[in-house]
Short mmCIF file of C-alpha atoms in Angstrom, two decimals:
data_model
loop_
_atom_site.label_atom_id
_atom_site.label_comp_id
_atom_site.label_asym_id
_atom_site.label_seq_id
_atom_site.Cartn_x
_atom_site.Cartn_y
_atom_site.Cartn_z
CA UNK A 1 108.22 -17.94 166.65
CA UNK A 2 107.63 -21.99 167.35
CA UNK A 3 109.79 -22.58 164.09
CA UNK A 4 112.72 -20.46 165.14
CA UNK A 5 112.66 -21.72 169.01
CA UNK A 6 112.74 -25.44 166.92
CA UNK A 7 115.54 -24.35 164.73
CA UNK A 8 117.60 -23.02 167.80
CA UNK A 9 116.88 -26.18 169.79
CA UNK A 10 118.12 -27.97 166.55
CA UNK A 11 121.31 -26.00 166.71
CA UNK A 12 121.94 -26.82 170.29
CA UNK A 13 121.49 -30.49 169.69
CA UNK A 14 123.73 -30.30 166.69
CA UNK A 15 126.70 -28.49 168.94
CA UNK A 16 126.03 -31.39 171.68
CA UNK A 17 126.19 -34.11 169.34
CA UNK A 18 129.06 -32.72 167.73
CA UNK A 19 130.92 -32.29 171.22
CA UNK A 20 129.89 -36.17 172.07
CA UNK A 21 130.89 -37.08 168.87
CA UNK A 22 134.65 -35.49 169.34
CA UNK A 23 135.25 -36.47 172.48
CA UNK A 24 133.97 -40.47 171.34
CA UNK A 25 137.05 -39.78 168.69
CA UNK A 26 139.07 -38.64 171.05
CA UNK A 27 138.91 -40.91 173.97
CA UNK A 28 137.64 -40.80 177.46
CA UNK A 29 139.31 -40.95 181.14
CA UNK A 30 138.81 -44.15 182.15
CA UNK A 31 138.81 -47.93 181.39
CA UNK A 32 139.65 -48.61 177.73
CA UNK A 33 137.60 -51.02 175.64
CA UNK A 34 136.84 -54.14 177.66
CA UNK A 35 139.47 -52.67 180.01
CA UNK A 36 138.57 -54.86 183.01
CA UNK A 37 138.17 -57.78 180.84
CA UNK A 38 134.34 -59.33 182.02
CA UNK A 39 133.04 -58.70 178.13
CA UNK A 40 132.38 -62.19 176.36
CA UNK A 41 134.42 -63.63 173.89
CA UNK A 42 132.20 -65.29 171.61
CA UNK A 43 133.77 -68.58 171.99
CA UNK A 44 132.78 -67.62 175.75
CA UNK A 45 135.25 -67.47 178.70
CA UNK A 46 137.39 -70.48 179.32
CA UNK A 47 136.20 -73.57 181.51
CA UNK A 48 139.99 -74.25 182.97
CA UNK A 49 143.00 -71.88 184.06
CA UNK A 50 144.65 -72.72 181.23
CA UNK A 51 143.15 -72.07 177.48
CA UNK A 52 143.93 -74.41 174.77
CA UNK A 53 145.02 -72.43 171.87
CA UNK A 54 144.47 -68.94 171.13
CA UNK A 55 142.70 -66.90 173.57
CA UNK A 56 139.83 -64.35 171.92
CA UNK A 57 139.86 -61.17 173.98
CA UNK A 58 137.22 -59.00 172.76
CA UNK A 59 138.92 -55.15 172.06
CA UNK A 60 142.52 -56.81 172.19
CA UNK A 61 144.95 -58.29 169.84
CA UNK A 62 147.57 -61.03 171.28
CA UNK A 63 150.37 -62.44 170.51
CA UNK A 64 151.78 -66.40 171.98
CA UNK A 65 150.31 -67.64 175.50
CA UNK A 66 147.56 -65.17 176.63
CA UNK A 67 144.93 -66.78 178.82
CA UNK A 68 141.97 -65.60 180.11
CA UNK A 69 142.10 -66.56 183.69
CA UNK A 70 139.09 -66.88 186.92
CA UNK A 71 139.20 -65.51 190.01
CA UNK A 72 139.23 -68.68 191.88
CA UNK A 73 140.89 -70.97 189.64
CA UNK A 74 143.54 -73.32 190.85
CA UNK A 75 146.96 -74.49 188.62
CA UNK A 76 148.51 -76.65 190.52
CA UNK A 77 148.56 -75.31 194.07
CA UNK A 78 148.34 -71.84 193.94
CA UNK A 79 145.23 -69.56 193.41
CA UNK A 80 145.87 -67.18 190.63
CA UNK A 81 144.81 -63.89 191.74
CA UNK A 82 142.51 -61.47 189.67
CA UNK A 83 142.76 -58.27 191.24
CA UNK A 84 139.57 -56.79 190.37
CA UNK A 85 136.13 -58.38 189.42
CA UNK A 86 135.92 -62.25 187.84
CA UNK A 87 138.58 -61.99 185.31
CA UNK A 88 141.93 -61.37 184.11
CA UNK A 89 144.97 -61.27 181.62
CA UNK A 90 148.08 -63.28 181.96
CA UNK A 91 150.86 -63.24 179.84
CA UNK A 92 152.99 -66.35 179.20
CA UNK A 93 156.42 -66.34 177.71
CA UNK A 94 157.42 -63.47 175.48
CA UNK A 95 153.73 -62.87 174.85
CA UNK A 96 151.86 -59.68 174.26
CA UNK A 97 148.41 -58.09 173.79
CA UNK A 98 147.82 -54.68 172.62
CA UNK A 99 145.12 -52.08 171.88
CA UNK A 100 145.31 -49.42 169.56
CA UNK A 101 143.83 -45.96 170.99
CA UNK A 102 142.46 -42.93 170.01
CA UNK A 103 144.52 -39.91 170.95
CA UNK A 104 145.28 -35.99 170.70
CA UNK A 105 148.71 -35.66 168.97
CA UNK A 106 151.09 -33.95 171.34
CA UNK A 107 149.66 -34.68 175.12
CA UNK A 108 150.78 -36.44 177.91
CA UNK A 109 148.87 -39.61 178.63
CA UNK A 110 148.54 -42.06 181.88
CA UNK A 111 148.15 -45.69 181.82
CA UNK A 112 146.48 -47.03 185.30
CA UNK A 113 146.65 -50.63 185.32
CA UNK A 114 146.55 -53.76 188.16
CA UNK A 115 149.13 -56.51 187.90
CA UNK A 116 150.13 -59.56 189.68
CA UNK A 117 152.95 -62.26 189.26
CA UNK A 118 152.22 -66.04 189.59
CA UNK A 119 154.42 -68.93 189.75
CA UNK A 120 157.64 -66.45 188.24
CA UNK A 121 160.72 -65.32 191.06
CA UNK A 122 161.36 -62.60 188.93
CA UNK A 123 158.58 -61.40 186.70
CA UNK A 124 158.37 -58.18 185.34
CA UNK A 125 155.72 -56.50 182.68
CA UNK A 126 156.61 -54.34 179.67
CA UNK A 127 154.01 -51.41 178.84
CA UNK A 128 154.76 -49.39 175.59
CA UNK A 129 153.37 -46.98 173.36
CA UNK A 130 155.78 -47.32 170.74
CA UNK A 131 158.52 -45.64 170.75
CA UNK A 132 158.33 -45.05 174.74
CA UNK A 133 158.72 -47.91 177.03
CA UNK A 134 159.12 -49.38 180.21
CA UNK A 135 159.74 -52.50 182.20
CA UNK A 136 158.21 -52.53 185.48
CA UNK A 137 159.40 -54.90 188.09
CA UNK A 138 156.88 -56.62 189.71
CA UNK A 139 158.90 -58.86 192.27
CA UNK A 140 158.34 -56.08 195.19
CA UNK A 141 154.78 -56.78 197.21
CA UNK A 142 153.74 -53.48 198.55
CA UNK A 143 150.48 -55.18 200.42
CA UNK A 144 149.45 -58.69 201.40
CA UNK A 145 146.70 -58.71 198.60
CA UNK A 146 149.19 -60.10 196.07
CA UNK A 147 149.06 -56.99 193.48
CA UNK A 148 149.13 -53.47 192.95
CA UNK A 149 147.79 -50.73 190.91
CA UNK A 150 150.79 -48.91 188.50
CA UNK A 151 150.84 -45.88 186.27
CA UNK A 152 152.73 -45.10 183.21
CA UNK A 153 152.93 -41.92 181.06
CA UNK A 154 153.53 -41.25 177.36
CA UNK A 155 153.76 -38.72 174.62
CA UNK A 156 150.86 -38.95 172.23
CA UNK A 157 153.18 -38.66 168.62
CA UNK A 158 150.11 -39.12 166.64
CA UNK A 159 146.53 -39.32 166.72
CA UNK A 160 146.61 -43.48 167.23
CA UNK A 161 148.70 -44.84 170.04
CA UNK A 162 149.16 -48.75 169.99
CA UNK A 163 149.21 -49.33 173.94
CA UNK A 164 151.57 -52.79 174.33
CA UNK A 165 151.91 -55.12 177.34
CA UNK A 166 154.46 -57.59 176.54
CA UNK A 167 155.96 -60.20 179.47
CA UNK A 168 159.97 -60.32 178.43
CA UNK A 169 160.31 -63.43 180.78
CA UNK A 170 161.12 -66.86 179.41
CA UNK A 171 160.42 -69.30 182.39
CA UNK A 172 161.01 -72.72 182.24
CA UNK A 173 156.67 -72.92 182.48
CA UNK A 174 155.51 -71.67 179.90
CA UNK A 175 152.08 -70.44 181.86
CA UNK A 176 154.16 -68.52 184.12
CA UNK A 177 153.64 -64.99 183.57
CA UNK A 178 152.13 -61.40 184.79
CA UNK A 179 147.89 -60.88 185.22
CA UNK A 180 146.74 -57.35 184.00
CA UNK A 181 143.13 -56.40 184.82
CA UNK A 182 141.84 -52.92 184.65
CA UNK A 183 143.72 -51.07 182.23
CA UNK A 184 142.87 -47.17 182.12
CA UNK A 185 143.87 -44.58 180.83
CA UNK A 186 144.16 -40.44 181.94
CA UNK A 187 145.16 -37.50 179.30
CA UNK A 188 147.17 -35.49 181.78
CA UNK A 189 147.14 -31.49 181.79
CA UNK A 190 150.04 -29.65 183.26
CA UNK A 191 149.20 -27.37 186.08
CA UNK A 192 149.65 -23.60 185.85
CA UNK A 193 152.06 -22.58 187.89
CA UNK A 194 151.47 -20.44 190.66
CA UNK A 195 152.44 -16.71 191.18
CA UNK A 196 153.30 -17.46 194.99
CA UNK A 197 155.17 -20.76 194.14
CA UNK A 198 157.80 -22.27 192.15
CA UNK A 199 156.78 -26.09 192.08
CA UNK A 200 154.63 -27.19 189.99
CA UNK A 201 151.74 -29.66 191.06
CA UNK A 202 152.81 -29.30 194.83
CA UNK A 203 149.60 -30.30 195.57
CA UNK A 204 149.42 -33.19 193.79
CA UNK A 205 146.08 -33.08 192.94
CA UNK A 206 146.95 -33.82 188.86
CA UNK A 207 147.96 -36.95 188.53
CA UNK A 208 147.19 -40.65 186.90
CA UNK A 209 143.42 -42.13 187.07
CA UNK A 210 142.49 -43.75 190.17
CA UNK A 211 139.79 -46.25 190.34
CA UNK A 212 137.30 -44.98 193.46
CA UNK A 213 137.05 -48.84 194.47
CA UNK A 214 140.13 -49.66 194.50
CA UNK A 215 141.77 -48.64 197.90
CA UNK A 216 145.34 -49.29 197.23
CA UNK A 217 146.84 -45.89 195.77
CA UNK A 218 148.51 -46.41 192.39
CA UNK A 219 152.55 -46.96 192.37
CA UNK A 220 154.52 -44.91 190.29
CA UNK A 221 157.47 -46.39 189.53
CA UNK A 222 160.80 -45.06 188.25
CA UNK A 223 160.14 -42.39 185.54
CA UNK A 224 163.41 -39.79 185.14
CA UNK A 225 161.86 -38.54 182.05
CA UNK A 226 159.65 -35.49 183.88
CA UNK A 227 158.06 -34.38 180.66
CA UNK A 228 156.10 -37.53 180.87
CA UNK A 229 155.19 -38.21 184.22
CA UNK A 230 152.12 -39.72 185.35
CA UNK A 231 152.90 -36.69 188.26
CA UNK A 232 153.58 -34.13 185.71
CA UNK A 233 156.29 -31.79 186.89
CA UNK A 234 158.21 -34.63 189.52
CA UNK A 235 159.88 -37.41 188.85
CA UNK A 236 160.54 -40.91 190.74
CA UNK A 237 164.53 -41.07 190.52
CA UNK A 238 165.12 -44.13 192.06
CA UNK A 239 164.36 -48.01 191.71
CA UNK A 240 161.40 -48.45 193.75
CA UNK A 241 157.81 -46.88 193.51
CA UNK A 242 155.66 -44.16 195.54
CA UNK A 243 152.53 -44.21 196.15
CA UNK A 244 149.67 -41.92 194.83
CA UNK A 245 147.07 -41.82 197.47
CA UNK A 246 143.59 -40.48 197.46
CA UNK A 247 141.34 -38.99 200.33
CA UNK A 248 138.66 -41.24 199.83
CA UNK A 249 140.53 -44.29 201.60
CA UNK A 250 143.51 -42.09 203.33
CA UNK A 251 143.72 -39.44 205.42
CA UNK A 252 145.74 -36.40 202.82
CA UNK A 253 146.43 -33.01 204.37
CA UNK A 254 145.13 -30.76 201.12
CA UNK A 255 142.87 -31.52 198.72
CA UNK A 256 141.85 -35.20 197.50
CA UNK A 257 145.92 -36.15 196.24
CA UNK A 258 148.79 -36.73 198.08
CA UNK A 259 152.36 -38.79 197.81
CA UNK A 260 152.90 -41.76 200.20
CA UNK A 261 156.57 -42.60 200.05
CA UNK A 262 156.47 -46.11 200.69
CA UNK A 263 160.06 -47.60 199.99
CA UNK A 264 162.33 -45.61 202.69
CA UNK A 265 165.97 -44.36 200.68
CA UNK A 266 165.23 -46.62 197.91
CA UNK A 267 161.50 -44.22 196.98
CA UNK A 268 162.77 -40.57 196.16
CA UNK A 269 160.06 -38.10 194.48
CA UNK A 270 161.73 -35.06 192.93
CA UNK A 271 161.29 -31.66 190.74
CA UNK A 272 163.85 -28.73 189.64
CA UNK A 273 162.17 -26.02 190.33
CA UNK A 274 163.19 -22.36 188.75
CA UNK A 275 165.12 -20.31 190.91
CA UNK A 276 167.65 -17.08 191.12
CA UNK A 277 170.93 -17.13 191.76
CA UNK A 278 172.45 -16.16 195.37
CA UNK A 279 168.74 -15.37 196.37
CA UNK A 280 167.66 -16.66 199.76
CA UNK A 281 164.22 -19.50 199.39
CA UNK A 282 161.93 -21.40 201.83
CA UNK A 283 160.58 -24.44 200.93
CA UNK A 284 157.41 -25.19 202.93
CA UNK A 285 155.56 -29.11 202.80
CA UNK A 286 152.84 -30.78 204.66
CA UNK A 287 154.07 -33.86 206.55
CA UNK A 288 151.52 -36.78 207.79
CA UNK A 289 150.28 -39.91 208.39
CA UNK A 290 148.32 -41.75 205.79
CA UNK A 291 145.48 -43.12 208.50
CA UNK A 292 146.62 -47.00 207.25
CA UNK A 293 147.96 -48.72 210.39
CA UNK A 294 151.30 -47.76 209.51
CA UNK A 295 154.22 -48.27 211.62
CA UNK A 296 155.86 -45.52 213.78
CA UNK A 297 158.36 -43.16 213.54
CA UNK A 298 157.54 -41.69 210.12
CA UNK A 299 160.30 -39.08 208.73
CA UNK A 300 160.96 -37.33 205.43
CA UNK A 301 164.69 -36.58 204.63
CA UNK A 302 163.75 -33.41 202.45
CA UNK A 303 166.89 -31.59 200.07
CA UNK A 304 166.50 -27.94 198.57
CA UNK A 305 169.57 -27.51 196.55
CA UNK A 306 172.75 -27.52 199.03
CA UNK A 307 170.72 -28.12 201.91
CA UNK A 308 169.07 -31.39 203.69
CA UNK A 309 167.18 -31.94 206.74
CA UNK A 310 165.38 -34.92 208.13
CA UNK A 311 161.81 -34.26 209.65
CA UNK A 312 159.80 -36.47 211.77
CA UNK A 313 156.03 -36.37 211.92
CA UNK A 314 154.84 -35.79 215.31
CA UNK A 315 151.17 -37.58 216.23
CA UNK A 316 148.88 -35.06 217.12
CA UNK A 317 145.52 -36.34 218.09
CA UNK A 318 143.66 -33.03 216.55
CA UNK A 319 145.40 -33.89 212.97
CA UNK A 320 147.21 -36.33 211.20
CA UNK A 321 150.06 -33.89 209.66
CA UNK A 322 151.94 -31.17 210.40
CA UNK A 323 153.82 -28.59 208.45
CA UNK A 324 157.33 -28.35 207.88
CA UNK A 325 160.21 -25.70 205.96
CA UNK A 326 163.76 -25.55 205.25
CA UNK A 327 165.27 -22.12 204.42
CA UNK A 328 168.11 -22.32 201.22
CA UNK A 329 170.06 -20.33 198.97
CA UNK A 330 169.90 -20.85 195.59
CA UNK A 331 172.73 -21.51 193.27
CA UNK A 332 171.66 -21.37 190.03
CA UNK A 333 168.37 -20.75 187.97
CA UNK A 334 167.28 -24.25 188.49
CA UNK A 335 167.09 -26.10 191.87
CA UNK A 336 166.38 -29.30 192.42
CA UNK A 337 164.32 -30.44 195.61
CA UNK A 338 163.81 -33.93 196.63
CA UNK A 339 161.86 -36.20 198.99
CA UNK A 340 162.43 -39.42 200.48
CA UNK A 341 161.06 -41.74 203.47
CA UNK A 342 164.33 -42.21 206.22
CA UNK A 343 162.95 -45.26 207.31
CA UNK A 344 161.11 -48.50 206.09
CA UNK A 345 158.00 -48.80 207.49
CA UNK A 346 154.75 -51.44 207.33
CA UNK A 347 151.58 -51.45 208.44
CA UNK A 348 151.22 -52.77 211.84
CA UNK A 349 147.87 -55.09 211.45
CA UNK A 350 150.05 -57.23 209.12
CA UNK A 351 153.72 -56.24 208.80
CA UNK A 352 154.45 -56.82 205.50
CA UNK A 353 152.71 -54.13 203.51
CA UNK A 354 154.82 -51.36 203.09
CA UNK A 355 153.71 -47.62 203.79
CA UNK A 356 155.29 -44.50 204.85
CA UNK A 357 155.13 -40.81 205.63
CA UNK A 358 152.67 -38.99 203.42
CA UNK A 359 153.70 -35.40 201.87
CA UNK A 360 152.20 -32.95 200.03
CA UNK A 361 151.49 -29.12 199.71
CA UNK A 362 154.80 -28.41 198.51
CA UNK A 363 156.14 -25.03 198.34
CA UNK A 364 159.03 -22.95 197.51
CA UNK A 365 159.14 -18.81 197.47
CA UNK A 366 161.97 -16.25 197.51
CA UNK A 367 162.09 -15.34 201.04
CA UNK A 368 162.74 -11.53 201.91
CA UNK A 369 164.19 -10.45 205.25
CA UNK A 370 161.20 -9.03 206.21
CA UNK A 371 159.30 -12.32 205.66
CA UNK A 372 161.17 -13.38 208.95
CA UNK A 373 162.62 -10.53 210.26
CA UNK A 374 160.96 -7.62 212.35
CA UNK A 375 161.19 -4.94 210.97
CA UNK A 376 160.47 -0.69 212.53
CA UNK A 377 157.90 1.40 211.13
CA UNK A 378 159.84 4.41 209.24
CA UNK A 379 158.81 7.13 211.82
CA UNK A 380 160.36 4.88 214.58
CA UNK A 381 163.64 4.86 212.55
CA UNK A 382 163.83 8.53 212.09
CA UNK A 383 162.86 9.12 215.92
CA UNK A 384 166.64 9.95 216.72
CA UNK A 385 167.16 12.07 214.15
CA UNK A 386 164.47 14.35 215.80
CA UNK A 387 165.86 14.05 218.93
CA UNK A 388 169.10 15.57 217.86
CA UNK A 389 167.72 18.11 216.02
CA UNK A 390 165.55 19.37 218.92
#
């Protein structure tokens, strides 16, 4: 009996080792190899700002001026800014670093990642998986910290991905560049949709990796391609980002994920959502206020196919949203719905960092007359027709 309990305890080890040893291959949620950096290069971590010659970055290959920069350190004047921990990445002229990954062919992957411009006007950071790529702007501050947390999705097309950051600036310095710290990554699963609903992820709660320490959100900047969204099912259709909030540092109406539409006309979050022809809808959101000092009024101008509306959050000191719906007909099998903040707003403890109205619980169901309307029991209806009779 001893032997066979020993052989089935075997078996069960085997099956966990074997599940460890697949999900090693196939990659974790989280911070890549020496994501954040702090690991040793064996030459050890520079003494000044600025590395002479060819930077070793343990779990990265580079390519022209990457340094390995301090929080603390000085060139010239200005501080450069690490965003997380004691170091950093920055990317001088045309340079690059890159990882290679392992992946499931076929699924939708996020990149989290911090970033920060130095000495630059206009600096900007390309992220790629090739093929798929995207320049990010970087020259809009949404907070007084000096950086921001972004997201980026791709298509796995095979079962290595060769993740790319690549500064396409050529500054008269040479140092000049974007820093890069924390670099995760997220394999992304797309909701099921619900029976009662016809958005996907209204909730919000699937979405990019998000660092518990890190109290900033992550932006998700313009992404028009919605079957790789870091927000799979919406897409950010316009030039500046939204924010991906969390309930652990704001205040979300459902669940632990919410939007925070943080760059007024110019920050539009959208989905087309499958509909019927000539048959009446409601669409039905959550409206509120992220609990970060943000600057009064706070509106939404929401669309559901032909129709618009612009809704204003109204403080209530019992909650910090409120619910919202706009009734529309639908004109063809698709429908596309759409949010955006009507004004621009910052917080009010330092003005400059940029916030907005948060939404989320979004909702859209074929709405029958009787949804709304009143209507008689069926012995009340025939109640006449007795009368007469008798």
């Amino acid at each position: 009996m001893s032997l066979r309990l020993t052989r089935g305890k075997q078996f069960v080890l085997g099956v966990l080792l074997l599940a460890l040893f697949a999900t090693a291959i196939l990659g974790e949620d989280g911070l890549v190899a020496n994501g954040d950096f702090e690991m040793t290069p064996a030459n050890g971590f520079p003494s000044g700002a600025v590395a002479d010659g060819p930077t070793e970055i343990p779990s990265w290959k580079t390519n022209g001026n990457v340094e390995l920069v301090s929080s603390g350190e000085k060139q010239g004047g200005m501080i450069l800014i690490v965003p997380q921990g004691r170091h950093a990445v920055r990317l001088g002229n045309d340079a690059e670093m890159s990882q290679e990954l392992t992946v499931e062919k076929g699924s939708i992957y996020s990149v989290t990642f911090s970033a920060a411009r130095t000495c630059a006007q206009l600096e900007s950071l390309n992220v790629s998986v090739p093929p798929a790529s995207q320049t990010i702007d970087l020259q809009t501050l949404y907070n007084v910290q000096g950086w921001d947390p972004y997201a980026w999705a791709f298509e796995a097309e095979e079962d290595k991905a060769r993740l790319v950051f690549r500064n396409p600036g050529m500054e008269d310095d040479p140092t000049c560049g974007p820093i890069i710290d924390d670099v995760a990554i997220k394999k992304l699963f797309s909701p099921d949709k619900p029976k009662d609903n016809a958005v996907l992820n209204g909730d919000f709660e699937e979405g990019p990796w998000m660092f518990r320490n890190v109290s900033l959100g992550v932006l998700l900047p313009t992404n028009l391609d919605e079957e790789t969204s870091s927000l799979p099912g919406w897409t950010v259709e316009s030039n500046r980002a939204v924010r991906y909030i969390d309930s652990y540092h704001y205040a979300v109406p459902e669940g632990k994920r919410a939007i925070e539409l943080v760059s007024g006309k110019e920050g539009i979050i959208s989905q087309m959502v499958e509909t019927t022809a000539n048959k009446p809808y409601t669409m039905k959101f959550s409206l509120g206020h992220a609990d970060d000092k943000c600057k009064q009024p706070l509106a939404v101008m929401a669309f559901a196919g032909d129709q618009a509306q612009n809704f204003h959050y109204t403080p209530d000191s019992n909650s910090t949203f409120q619910t919202a719906d706009l009734n529309f007909t639908a004109k063809a099998d698709r429908t596309r719905i759409a949010f955006y903040s009507v004004y621009y707003n910052t917080r009010t403890d330092d003005m400059s960092s940029l916030c907005g109205p948060v939404l989320d619980d979004v909702r859209v169901w074929f709405s029958r007359a009787t949804r709304s309307g009143f209507t008689l029991p069926l012995g009340l209806l025939l109640w006449p027709t007795i009368l007469i009779l008798f």
